[in-house]
mmCIF file of C-alpha atoms in Angstrom:
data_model
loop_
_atom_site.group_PDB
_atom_site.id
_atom_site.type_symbol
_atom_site.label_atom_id
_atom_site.label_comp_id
_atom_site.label_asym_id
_atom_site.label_seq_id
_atom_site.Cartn_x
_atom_site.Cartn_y
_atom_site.Cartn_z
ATOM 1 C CA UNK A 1 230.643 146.179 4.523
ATOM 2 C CA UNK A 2 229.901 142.581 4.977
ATOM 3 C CA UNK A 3 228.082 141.353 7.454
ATOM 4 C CA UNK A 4 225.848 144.535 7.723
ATOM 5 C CA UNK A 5 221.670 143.879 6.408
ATOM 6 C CA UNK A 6 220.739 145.732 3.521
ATOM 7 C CA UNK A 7 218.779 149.042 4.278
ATOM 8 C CA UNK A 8 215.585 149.236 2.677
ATOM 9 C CA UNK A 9 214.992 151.313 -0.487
ATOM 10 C CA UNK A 10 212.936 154.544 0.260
ATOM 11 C CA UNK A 11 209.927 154.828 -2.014
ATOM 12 C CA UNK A 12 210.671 158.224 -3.972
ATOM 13 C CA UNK A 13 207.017 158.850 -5.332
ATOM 14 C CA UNK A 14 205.656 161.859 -4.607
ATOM 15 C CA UNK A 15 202.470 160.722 -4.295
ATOM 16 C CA UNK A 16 200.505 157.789 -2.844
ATOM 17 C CA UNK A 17 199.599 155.311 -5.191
ATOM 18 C CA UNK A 18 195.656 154.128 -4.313
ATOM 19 C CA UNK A 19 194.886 151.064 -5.910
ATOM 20 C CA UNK A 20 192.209 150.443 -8.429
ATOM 21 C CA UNK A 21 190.533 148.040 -11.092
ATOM 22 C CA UNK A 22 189.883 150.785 -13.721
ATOM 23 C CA UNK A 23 189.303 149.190 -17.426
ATOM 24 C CA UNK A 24 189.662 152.208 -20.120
ATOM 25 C CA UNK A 25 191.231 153.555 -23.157
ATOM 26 C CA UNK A 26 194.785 154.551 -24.204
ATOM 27 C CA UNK A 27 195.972 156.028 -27.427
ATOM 28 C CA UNK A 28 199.328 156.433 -29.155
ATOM 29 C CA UNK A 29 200.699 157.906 -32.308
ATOM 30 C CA UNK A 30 201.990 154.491 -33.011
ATOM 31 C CA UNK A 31 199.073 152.283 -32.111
ATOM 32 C CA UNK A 32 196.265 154.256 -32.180
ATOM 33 C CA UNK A 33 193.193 153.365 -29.685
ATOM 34 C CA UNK A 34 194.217 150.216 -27.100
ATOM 35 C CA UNK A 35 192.138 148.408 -23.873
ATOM 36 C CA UNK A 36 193.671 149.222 -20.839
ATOM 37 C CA UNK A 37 193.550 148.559 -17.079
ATOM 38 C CA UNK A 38 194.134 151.100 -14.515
ATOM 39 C CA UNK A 39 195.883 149.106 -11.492
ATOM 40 C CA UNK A 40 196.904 152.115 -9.200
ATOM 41 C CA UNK A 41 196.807 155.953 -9.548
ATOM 42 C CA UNK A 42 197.808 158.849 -7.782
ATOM 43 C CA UNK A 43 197.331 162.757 -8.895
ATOM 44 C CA UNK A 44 200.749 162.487 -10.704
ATOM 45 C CA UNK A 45 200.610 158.707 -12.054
ATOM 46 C CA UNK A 46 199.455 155.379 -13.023
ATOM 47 C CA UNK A 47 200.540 151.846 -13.515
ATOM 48 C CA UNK A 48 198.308 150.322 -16.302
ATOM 49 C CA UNK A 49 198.343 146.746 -17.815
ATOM 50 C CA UNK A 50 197.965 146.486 -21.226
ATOM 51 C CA UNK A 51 198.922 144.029 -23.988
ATOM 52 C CA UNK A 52 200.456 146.899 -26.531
ATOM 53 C CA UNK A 53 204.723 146.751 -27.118
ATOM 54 C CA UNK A 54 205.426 150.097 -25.653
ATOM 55 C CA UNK A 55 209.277 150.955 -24.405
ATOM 56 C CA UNK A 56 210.485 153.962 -21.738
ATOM 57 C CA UNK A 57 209.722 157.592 -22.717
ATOM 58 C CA UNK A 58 206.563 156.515 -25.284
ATOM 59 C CA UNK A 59 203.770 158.964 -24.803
ATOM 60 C CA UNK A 60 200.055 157.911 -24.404
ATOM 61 C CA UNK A 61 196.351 160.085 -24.068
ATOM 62 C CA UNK A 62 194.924 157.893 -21.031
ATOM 63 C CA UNK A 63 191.197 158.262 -20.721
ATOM 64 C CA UNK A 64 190.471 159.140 -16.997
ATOM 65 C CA UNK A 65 187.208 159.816 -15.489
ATOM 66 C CA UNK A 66 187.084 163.328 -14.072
ATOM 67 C CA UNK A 67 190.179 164.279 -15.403
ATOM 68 C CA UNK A 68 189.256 163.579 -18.738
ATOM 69 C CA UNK A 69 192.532 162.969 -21.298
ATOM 70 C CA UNK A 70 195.625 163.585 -19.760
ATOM 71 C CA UNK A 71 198.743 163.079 -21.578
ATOM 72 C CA UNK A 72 201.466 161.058 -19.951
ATOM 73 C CA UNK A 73 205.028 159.449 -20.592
ATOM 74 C CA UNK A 74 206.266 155.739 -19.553
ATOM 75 C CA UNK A 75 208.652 155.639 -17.013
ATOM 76 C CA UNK A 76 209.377 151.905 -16.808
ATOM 77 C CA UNK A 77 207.873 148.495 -18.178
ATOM 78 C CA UNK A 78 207.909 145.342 -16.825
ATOM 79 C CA UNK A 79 205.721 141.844 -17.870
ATOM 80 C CA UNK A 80 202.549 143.971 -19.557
ATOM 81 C CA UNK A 81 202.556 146.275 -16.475
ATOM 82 C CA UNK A 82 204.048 149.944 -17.422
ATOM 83 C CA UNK A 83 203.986 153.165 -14.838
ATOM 84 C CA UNK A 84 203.564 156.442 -16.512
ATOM 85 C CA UNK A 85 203.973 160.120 -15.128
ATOM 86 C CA UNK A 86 201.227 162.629 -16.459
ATOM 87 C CA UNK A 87 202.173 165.674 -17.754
ATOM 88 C CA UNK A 88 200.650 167.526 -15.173
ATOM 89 C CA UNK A 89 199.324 167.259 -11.636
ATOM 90 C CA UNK A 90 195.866 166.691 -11.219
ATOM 91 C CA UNK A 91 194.095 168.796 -8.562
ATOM 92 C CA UNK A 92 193.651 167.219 -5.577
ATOM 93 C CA UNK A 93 189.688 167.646 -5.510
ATOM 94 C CA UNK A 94 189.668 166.144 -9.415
ATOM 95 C CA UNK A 95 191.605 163.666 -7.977
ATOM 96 C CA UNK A 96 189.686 162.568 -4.791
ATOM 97 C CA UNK A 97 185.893 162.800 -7.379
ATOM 98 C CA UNK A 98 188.537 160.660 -9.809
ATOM 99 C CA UNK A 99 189.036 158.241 -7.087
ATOM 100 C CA UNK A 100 186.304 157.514 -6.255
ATOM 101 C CA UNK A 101 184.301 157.051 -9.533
ATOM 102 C CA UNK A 102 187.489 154.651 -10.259
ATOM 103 C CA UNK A 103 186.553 152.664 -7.187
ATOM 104 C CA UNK A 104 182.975 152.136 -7.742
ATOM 105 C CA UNK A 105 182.107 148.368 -8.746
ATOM 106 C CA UNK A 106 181.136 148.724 -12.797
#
C-alpha cells in the first residue's frame, strides 16, 4: 500500500547482545590461528571483527574467557564485521562471570 510508513523490523535474536571490546583468538581449518575482536556477545553469539576472508556457514574455535573454546558457525559478513552462532548455549552464570571479565579495561 502506498502511502502507508514502513513498520519496523523486529529484532529476532534470542538473546541480548551486550557490547564489548574483547581482543582474542580465532582458529579455522583453513587459516589456522587469527587476531580477533569481540564487539558484542550474548550466551548464544558474537559479532567479531577480524581481517581473515571468511564467507556464511565457515566454522571457527573462538577463544572466550570463562567459556573457554566454543565452536561456532558464521551467520552473515559484512565490511570485516561477521556474527556467528555458537554451537551451544552458554549457561547463564558462565555467561554473566564471561561478561564481566570481557568488560574489564585490559
Amino acid at each position: 500500500m502506498q502511502g502507508m510508513p514502513k513498520q519496523p523490523v523486529p529484532d529476532m535474536r534470542r538473546a541480548t547482545r551486550f557490547p564489548v571490546d574483547y581482543q582474542t583468538i580465532c582458529e579455522t581449518r583453513k587459516e589456522g590461528e587469527f587476531s580477533a575482536k569481540i564487539s558484542n556477545v550474548s550466551a548464544h553469539g558474537c559479532q567479531i571483527v577480524h581481517d581473515v576472508p571468511l564467507k556464511k556457514g565457515d566454522r571457527v574455535t573462538v577463544r572466550l574467557p570463562v567459556a573457554g573454546r566454543i565452536e561456532a558457525f558464521l551467520v552473515w559478513s559484512h565490511g570485516g564485521r561477521s556474527g556467528f552462532e555458537y554451537e551451544r548455549v552458554i549457561r547463564q552464570s558462565d555467561f554473566m562471570a564471561m561478561l564481566d571479565k570481557m568488560s574489564q579495561p585490559a
